[in-house]
């Protein structure tokens, strides 16, 4: 009987991210008395360098150098675990240098690397630590999501701050995905990503398999999505249903953590692809003034390829600046050209610059 009950409490296996990339890498090791040992060590070196290339798809070289000790302890020293397969495509002893050299072609598990970089807090920092606001119509599930994202290193805008920015009825509009309400929350609270959704937790008495015994089974359903707050663009969606006996608290944690893991993975993937997109939120600018500011940015800010008008909400104009340079360089250039642009920078965080019209 107990064996049957234990089986019921086990969560469904989480799908592992199987994303991978093929790379080539060279490794070398000192030639000693044994060529075989030197070859083995050279392959290990090549595998580590292959994994370093995989890490490099997510973080820049400065971040890699700054965090090298942590990366070595957690990832590089376990390189073989991040490689799905490899083949040696060339090898030779280099007697002049006293080394054995190998070249390999390896399939690196970048999905696993991404997950571990998030868990280590490195990738969220590389993303600029975008601020999240979580609005779900079930308090317990909302807390579970908050706990997960905080553990990943995401800064959070608390729910009372979000509710203070909303009028009666707007919370439901936000959960339903209303773009204008999302922009309002972004402008007034500084949230860059919204986690919004609905949940349902229920219980019923059910007969267990292979027995006449009845137990209370708890079921949690959760449908949430991650939305870029200033544009309303949907980043990721998760829809889950889980059931467990004995504990409502456990089923809530299970479904909340599972959904948060899905959303986090997609947020990281998409956010790292838009490192050079900056949002400029300007208070007190008229429509005519916004047109002039857009033109002035294109003319005076080096590296800017596009400036998009994302609308106006609650007296705040939202511009999306696409640049070939990084956000810090754009911020520095905007500060240097405040008078020409007709704005004054009042604050900045990650990929968001706040300003007021002059």
Tab-separated table of C-alpha atoms in Angstrom:
chain	number	residue	atom	x	y	z
A	1	UNK	CA	0.000	0.000	0.000
A	2	UNK	CA	2.697	2.478	0.996
A	3	UNK	CA	4.545	1.757	-2.258
A	4	UNK	CA	1.456	2.699	-4.242
A	5	UNK	CA	1.022	5.942	-2.298
A	6	UNK	CA	4.653	6.900	-2.822
A	7	UNK	CA	4.268	6.469	-6.549
A	8	UNK	CA	1.318	8.841	-6.513
A	9	UNK	CA	3.313	11.566	-4.786
A	10	UNK	CA	6.184	11.550	-7.252
A	11	UNK	CA	6.075	14.594	-9.608
A	12	UNK	CA	6.116	14.139	-13.348
A	13	UNK	CA	9.655	14.280	-14.706
A	14	UNK	CA	10.605	17.733	-15.848
A	15	UNK	CA	11.607	18.022	-19.487
A	16	UNK	CA	15.305	18.771	-19.731
A	17	UNK	CA	16.487	21.441	-22.124
A	18	UNK	CA	18.146	19.527	-24.947
A	19	UNK	CA	19.425	22.583	-26.821
A	20	UNK	CA	22.956	21.978	-28.074
A	21	UNK	CA	25.526	23.483	-30.421
A	22	UNK	CA	28.401	21.896	-32.336
A	23	UNK	CA	31.826	23.454	-31.851
A	24	UNK	CA	35.441	22.602	-32.607
A	25	UNK	CA	38.149	22.996	-29.994
A	26	UNK	CA	41.852	22.328	-29.561
A	27	UNK	CA	43.364	20.816	-26.439
A	28	UNK	CA	46.924	20.155	-25.344
A	29	UNK	CA	48.728	18.370	-22.523
A	30	UNK	CA	52.338	17.807	-21.543
A	31	UNK	CA	54.045	14.811	-23.096
A	32	UNK	CA	55.268	12.571	-20.322
A	33	UNK	CA	56.352	8.995	-20.141
A	34	UNK	CA	52.924	7.845	-21.375
A	35	UNK	CA	51.510	9.085	-24.671
A	36	UNK	CA	48.117	7.597	-23.780
A	37	UNK	CA	47.874	9.663	-20.589
A	38	UNK	CA	48.961	12.794	-22.451
A	39	UNK	CA	46.275	12.128	-25.081
A	40	UNK	CA	43.591	11.655	-22.421
A	41	UNK	CA	44.587	14.906	-20.734
A	42	UNK	CA	44.621	16.754	-24.065
A	43	UNK	CA	41.073	15.560	-24.769
A	44	UNK	CA	39.969	16.772	-21.328
A	45	UNK	CA	41.511	20.164	-22.102
A	46	UNK	CA	39.711	20.289	-25.461
A	47	UNK	CA	36.383	19.395	-23.831
A	48	UNK	CA	36.849	22.180	-21.291
A	49	UNK	CA	37.557	24.672	-24.080
A	50	UNK	CA	34.510	23.454	-25.993
A	51	UNK	CA	32.362	24.100	-22.917
A	52	UNK	CA	33.970	27.535	-22.508
A	53	UNK	CA	32.729	28.309	-26.024
A	54	UNK	CA	29.252	27.212	-24.945
A	55	UNK	CA	29.384	29.533	-21.938
A	56	UNK	CA	30.528	32.317	-24.273
A	57	UNK	CA	27.239	32.175	-26.177
A	58	UNK	CA	25.533	33.588	-23.066
A	59	UNK	CA	28.041	35.867	-21.333
A	60	UNK	CA	30.710	38.251	-22.572
A	61	UNK	CA	34.432	37.812	-22.033
A	62	UNK	CA	34.637	40.329	-19.155
A	63	UNK	CA	31.915	38.521	-17.216
A	64	UNK	CA	33.651	35.209	-17.894
A	65	UNK	CA	36.967	36.562	-16.577
A	66	UNK	CA	35.360	38.193	-13.522
A	67	UNK	CA	33.625	34.927	-12.617
A	68	UNK	CA	36.301	32.482	-13.788
A	69	UNK	CA	36.865	30.815	-10.406
A	70	UNK	CA	33.145	30.173	-9.926
A	71	UNK	CA	32.745	29.002	-13.522
A	72	UNK	CA	35.700	26.645	-13.161
A	73	UNK	CA	34.403	25.120	-9.937
A	74	UNK	CA	30.826	24.680	-11.150
A	75	UNK	CA	31.147	24.106	-14.912
A	76	UNK	CA	34.608	23.855	-16.494
A	77	UNK	CA	35.899	21.238	-14.043
A	78	UNK	CA	32.881	19.090	-14.967
A	79	UNK	CA	33.165	19.713	-18.706
A	80	UNK	CA	32.338	16.177	-19.814
A	81	UNK	CA	28.887	16.488	-18.225
A	82	UNK	CA	28.105	19.392	-20.566
A	83	UNK	CA	29.117	17.540	-23.748
A	84	UNK	CA	26.569	15.252	-25.401
A	85	UNK	CA	29.133	13.691	-27.755
A	86	UNK	CA	32.492	14.364	-29.356
A	87	UNK	CA	34.950	12.967	-31.857
A	88	UNK	CA	38.658	13.524	-32.257
A	89	UNK	CA	39.181	14.903	-35.759
A	90	UNK	CA	42.940	15.381	-35.570
A	91	UNK	CA	45.772	14.645	-33.169
A	92	UNK	CA	49.542	14.696	-33.059
A	93	UNK	CA	52.457	14.812	-30.627
A	94	UNK	CA	54.276	18.152	-30.773
A	95	UNK	CA	57.719	17.078	-29.596
A	96	UNK	CA	59.253	20.515	-30.123
A	97	UNK	CA	56.798	22.028	-27.642
A	98	UNK	CA	56.674	18.944	-25.452
A	99	UNK	CA	52.893	18.680	-25.909
A	100	UNK	CA	50.310	16.268	-27.239
A	101	UNK	CA	47.685	18.141	-29.259
A	102	UNK	CA	44.147	17.096	-30.202
A	103	UNK	CA	41.340	18.751	-32.130
A	104	UNK	CA	37.783	17.681	-31.423
A	105	UNK	CA	34.303	18.300	-32.759
A	106	UNK	CA	31.888	18.392	-29.801
A	107	UNK	CA	28.162	18.780	-29.286
A	108	UNK	CA	27.869	21.082	-26.262
A	109	UNK	CA	24.678	21.051	-24.169
A	110	UNK	CA	24.040	24.803	-24.160
A	111	UNK	CA	20.574	24.381	-22.643
A	112	UNK	CA	22.076	22.794	-19.534
A	113	UNK	CA	24.780	25.487	-19.430
A	114	UNK	CA	22.121	28.201	-19.575
A	115	UNK	CA	20.170	26.678	-16.693
A	116	UNK	CA	23.300	26.413	-14.549
A	117	UNK	CA	24.401	29.976	-15.335
A	118	UNK	CA	20.980	31.171	-14.169
A	119	UNK	CA	21.221	29.074	-11.006
A	120	UNK	CA	24.646	30.596	-10.317
A	121	UNK	CA	23.235	34.116	-10.701
A	122	UNK	CA	25.712	34.979	-13.449
A	123	UNK	CA	23.303	35.085	-16.372
A	124	UNK	CA	20.688	37.245	-14.660
A	125	UNK	CA	23.453	39.726	-13.828
A	126	UNK	CA	24.627	39.626	-17.449
A	127	UNK	CA	21.039	40.413	-18.518
A	128	UNK	CA	21.152	43.606	-16.455
A	129	UNK	CA	18.949	42.134	-13.690
A	130	UNK	CA	15.588	43.117	-15.223
A	131	UNK	CA	12.913	43.816	-12.600
A	132	UNK	CA	9.941	41.449	-12.442
A	133	UNK	CA	6.418	42.044	-11.183
A	134	UNK	CA	4.273	38.982	-10.466
A	135	UNK	CA	0.482	39.287	-10.583
A	136	UNK	CA	-1.365	35.971	-10.255
A	137	UNK	CA	-4.869	35.638	-8.838
A	138	UNK	CA	-3.789	33.060	-6.242
A	139	UNK	CA	-1.693	34.396	-3.360
A	140	UNK	CA	0.033	31.098	-2.513
A	141	UNK	CA	1.103	30.486	-6.108
A	142	UNK	CA	2.189	34.096	-6.415
A	143	UNK	CA	4.496	33.641	-3.400
A	144	UNK	CA	5.876	30.404	-4.875
A	145	UNK	CA	6.736	32.182	-8.142
A	146	UNK	CA	8.325	35.067	-6.225
A	147	UNK	CA	10.495	32.678	-4.201
A	148	UNK	CA	11.725	30.935	-7.369
A	149	UNK	CA	12.605	34.086	-9.307
A	150	UNK	CA	14.260	35.713	-6.288
A	151	UNK	CA	16.420	32.614	-5.870
A	152	UNK	CA	17.482	33.023	-9.509
A	153	UNK	CA	18.668	36.572	-8.777
A	154	UNK	CA	15.819	38.542	-10.375
A	155	UNK	CA	14.895	41.741	-8.481
A	156	UNK	CA	11.137	41.977	-7.833
A	157	UNK	CA	8.618	44.788	-7.707
A	158	UNK	CA	6.305	43.809	-4.843
A	159	UNK	CA	2.581	43.339	-5.385
A	160	UNK	CA	1.461	46.275	-3.168
A	161	UNK	CA	3.534	48.623	-5.365
A	162	UNK	CA	1.883	47.215	-8.495
A	163	UNK	CA	-1.616	47.465	-6.988
A	164	UNK	CA	-0.972	51.064	-5.952
A	165	UNK	CA	-0.370	51.911	-9.621
A	166	UNK	CA	-3.667	50.361	-10.711
A	167	UNK	CA	-7.250	51.608	-10.548
A	168	UNK	CA	-10.280	49.449	-9.754
A	169	UNK	CA	-10.667	46.707	-12.346
A	170	UNK	CA	-7.222	47.191	-13.883
A	171	UNK	CA	-5.693	44.199	-12.129
A	172	UNK	CA	-8.033	41.912	-14.092
A	173	UNK	CA	-7.157	43.783	-17.291
A	174	UNK	CA	-3.461	43.271	-16.545
A	175	UNK	CA	-3.900	39.534	-15.925
A	176	UNK	CA	-5.828	39.245	-19.197
A	177	UNK	CA	-2.848	40.765	-20.993
A	178	UNK	CA	-4.058	44.297	-21.720
A	179	UNK	CA	-1.082	46.056	-23.312
A	180	UNK	CA	-1.907	49.556	-22.097
A	181	UNK	CA	-2.283	48.412	-18.483
A	182	UNK	CA	1.049	46.577	-18.731
A	183	UNK	CA	2.706	49.757	-20.012
A	184	UNK	CA	1.159	51.725	-17.158
A	185	UNK	CA	2.623	49.326	-14.584
A	186	UNK	CA	5.993	49.515	-16.335
A	187	UNK	CA	6.002	53.319	-16.401
A	188	UNK	CA	4.886	53.765	-12.794
A	189	UNK	CA	6.747	50.927	-11.036
A	190	UNK	CA	9.875	50.302	-13.123
A	191	UNK	CA	8.919	46.678	-13.848
A	192	UNK	CA	10.455	45.393	-17.069
A	193	UNK	CA	8.927	41.913	-17.150
A	194	UNK	CA	5.464	40.954	-15.914
A	195	UNK	CA	4.520	37.435	-14.833
A	196	UNK	CA	0.713	37.381	-15.073
A	197	UNK	CA	-1.849	34.639	-14.921
A	198	UNK	CA	-4.688	32.751	-13.307
A	199	UNK	CA	-4.693	29.725	-11.028
A	200	UNK	CA	-7.123	27.256	-9.558
A	201	UNK	CA	-6.557	24.910	-6.613
A	202	UNK	CA	-9.107	22.217	-5.806
A	203	UNK	CA	-9.444	18.898	-3.987
A	204	UNK	CA	-11.625	15.800	-4.199
A	205	UNK	CA	-11.823	12.358	-2.669
A	206	UNK	CA	-10.569	9.678	-5.065
A	207	UNK	CA	-10.095	5.941	-4.887
A	208	UNK	CA	-6.444	5.026	-5.153
A	209	UNK	CA	-5.260	2.556	-7.832
A	210	UNK	CA	-5.383	-1.133	-6.921
A	211	UNK	CA	-7.239	-0.464	-3.638
A	212	UNK	CA	-10.650	0.516	-2.303
A	213	UNK	CA	-9.114	3.171	-0.049
A	214	UNK	CA	-10.094	6.793	-0.751
A	215	UNK	CA	-7.789	9.749	-0.215
A	216	UNK	CA	-8.074	13.489	-0.733
A	217	UNK	CA	-6.279	14.467	-3.945
A	218	UNK	CA	-5.213	18.088	-4.442
A	219	UNK	CA	-5.007	19.579	-7.932
A	220	UNK	CA	-3.396	22.880	-8.957
A	221	UNK	CA	-3.886	24.448	-12.384
A	222	UNK	CA	-1.809	27.420	-13.435
A	223	UNK	CA	-1.657	29.372	-16.684
A	224	UNK	CA	0.891	32.173	-16.669
A	225	UNK	CA	2.829	34.193	-19.180
A	226	UNK	CA	5.868	36.425	-19.108
A	227	UNK	CA	5.335	39.762	-20.848
A	228	UNK	CA	7.743	42.547	-21.682
A	229	UNK	CA	6.029	45.281	-19.724
A	230	UNK	CA	6.839	48.338	-21.840
A	231	UNK	CA	5.812	46.763	-25.158
A	232	UNK	CA	3.266	44.108	-24.175
A	233	UNK	CA	5.214	41.485	-26.123
A	234	UNK	CA	4.651	37.945	-24.854
A	235	UNK	CA	7.985	36.322	-23.995
A	236	UNK	CA	6.818	32.921	-22.756
A	237	UNK	CA	3.692	30.992	-21.744
A	238	UNK	CA	3.276	28.087	-19.329
A	239	UNK	CA	0.109	26.090	-18.718
A	240	UNK	CA	0.342	23.299	-16.125
A	241	UNK	CA	-1.829	20.984	-14.089
A	242	UNK	CA	-0.495	18.806	-11.276
A	243	UNK	CA	-2.173	16.520	-8.729
A	244	UNK	CA	-0.860	15.072	-5.455
A	245	UNK	CA	-2.370	13.361	-2.422
A	246	UNK	CA	-1.999	14.552	1.181
A	247	UNK	CA	-0.741	18.127	0.741
A	248	UNK	CA	-2.218	21.209	-0.913
A	249	UNK	CA	0.972	23.108	-0.079
A	250	UNK	CA	3.149	20.584	-1.934
A	251	UNK	CA	1.068	20.603	-5.114
A	252	UNK	CA	1.100	24.422	-5.149
A	253	UNK	CA	4.893	24.444	-4.822
A	254	UNK	CA	5.246	21.777	-7.500
A	255	UNK	CA	3.142	23.556	-10.115
A	256	UNK	CA	4.574	26.989	-9.224
A	257	UNK	CA	8.208	25.882	-9.429
A	258	UNK	CA	7.587	23.957	-12.675
A	259	UNK	CA	5.946	26.962	-14.342
A	260	UNK	CA	8.613	29.357	-13.062
A	261	UNK	CA	11.359	27.112	-14.451
A	262	UNK	CA	9.727	27.101	-17.904
A	263	UNK	CA	9.252	30.874	-17.915
A	264	UNK	CA	12.744	31.595	-16.571
A	265	UNK	CA	14.375	29.555	-19.321
A	266	UNK	CA	12.505	31.412	-22.076
A	267	UNK	CA	13.039	34.823	-20.460
A	268	UNK	CA	16.793	34.237	-20.377
A	269	UNK	CA	16.899	32.986	-23.977
A	270	UNK	CA	14.981	35.939	-25.383
A	271	UNK	CA	16.425	38.633	-23.125
A	272	UNK	CA	20.009	37.735	-24.001
A	273	UNK	CA	19.142	38.162	-27.695
A	274	UNK	CA	18.122	41.781	-27.095
A	275	UNK	CA	21.078	43.088	-25.121
A	276	UNK	CA	21.226	46.264	-27.194
A	277	UNK	CA	17.565	47.249	-26.912
A	278	UNK	CA	17.067	50.129	-24.491
A	279	UNK	CA	13.787	51.632	-23.325
A	280	UNK	CA	13.647	55.374	-22.805
A	281	UNK	CA	10.696	56.392	-20.602
A	282	UNK	CA	10.067	60.147	-20.785
A	283	UNK	CA	7.732	62.019	-18.473
A	284	UNK	CA	5.852	65.111	-19.642
A	285	UNK	CA	6.562	65.009	-23.377
A	286	UNK	CA	3.904	65.920	-25.944
A	287	UNK	CA	3.428	63.927	-29.152
A	288	UNK	CA	5.138	66.685	-31.146
A	289	UNK	CA	8.047	66.726	-28.698
A	290	UNK	CA	8.457	62.949	-28.985
A	291	UNK	CA	8.880	63.233	-32.754
A	292	UNK	CA	11.709	65.734	-32.251
A	293	UNK	CA	13.368	63.597	-29.581
A	294	UNK	CA	13.304	60.530	-31.865
A	295	UNK	CA	14.945	62.477	-34.685
A	296	UNK	CA	17.548	63.973	-32.339
A	297	UNK	CA	18.477	60.554	-30.939
A	298	UNK	CA	19.046	59.136	-34.411
A	299	UNK	CA	21.118	62.143	-35.395
A	300	UNK	CA	23.235	62.550	-32.265
A	301	UNK	CA	23.568	59.184	-30.496
A	302	UNK	CA	26.268	57.037	-32.037
A	303	UNK	CA	25.376	53.458	-32.940
A	304	UNK	CA	21.590	53.885	-32.829
A	305	UNK	CA	19.970	52.051	-35.730
A	306	UNK	CA	16.292	52.518	-34.883
A	307	UNK	CA	14.001	54.418	-32.509
A	308	UNK	CA	10.469	53.071	-32.116
A	309	UNK	CA	7.566	54.913	-30.516
A	310	UNK	CA	5.817	52.433	-28.186
A	311	UNK	CA	3.051	54.861	-27.206
A	312	UNK	CA	2.172	57.062	-24.263
A	313	UNK	CA	0.560	56.093	-20.968
A	314	UNK	CA	-0.192	58.114	-17.813
A	315	UNK	CA	1.912	61.012	-19.112
A	316	UNK	CA	4.922	58.830	-19.933
A	317	UNK	CA	6.177	58.362	-23.490
A	318	UNK	CA	7.910	55.067	-24.230
A	319	UNK	CA	10.656	54.880	-26.838
A	320	UNK	CA	12.491	51.714	-27.803
A	321	UNK	CA	16.070	52.421	-28.875
A	322	UNK	CA	17.864	49.736	-30.894
A	323	UNK	CA	21.630	50.247	-30.897
A	324	UNK	CA	24.796	48.567	-32.094
A	325	UNK	CA	26.493	49.712	-28.894
A	326	UNK	CA	25.742	48.488	-25.366
A	327	UNK	CA	23.205	50.134	-22.989
A	328	UNK	CA	25.905	51.859	-20.909
A	329	UNK	CA	27.341	53.582	-23.995
A	330	UNK	CA	23.851	54.691	-25.048
A	331	UNK	CA	23.175	56.065	-21.554
A	332	UNK	CA	26.484	57.971	-21.534
A	333	UNK	CA	25.764	59.435	-24.975
A	334	UNK	CA	22.237	60.498	-24.009
A	335	UNK	CA	23.560	62.209	-20.874
A	336	UNK	CA	26.161	64.078	-22.903
A	337	UNK	CA	23.449	65.238	-25.342
A	338	UNK	CA	20.611	66.052	-22.920
A	339	UNK	CA	20.232	69.641	-24.112
A	340	UNK	CA	20.206	68.658	-27.775
A	341	UNK	CA	17.653	65.917	-27.113
A	342	UNK	CA	15.474	68.155	-24.962
A	343	UNK	CA	15.383	65.780	-21.997
A	344	UNK	CA	16.966	65.318	-18.589
A	345	UNK	CA	17.922	61.832	-17.389
A	346	UNK	CA	16.440	61.171	-13.948
A	347	UNK	CA	17.338	57.518	-13.468
A	348	UNK	CA	18.419	54.295	-15.102
A	349	UNK	CA	18.484	50.597	-14.399
A	350	UNK	CA	19.507	47.695	-16.642
A	351	UNK	CA	18.116	48.498	-20.108
A	352	UNK	CA	15.706	51.233	-18.994
A	353	UNK	CA	16.470	54.958	-18.925
A	354	UNK	CA	14.067	57.364	-17.212
A	355	UNK	CA	13.945	61.017	-18.199
A	356	UNK	CA	11.743	64.084	-18.152
A	357	UNK	CA	11.124	66.503	-21.005
A	358	UNK	CA	12.798	69.888	-20.744
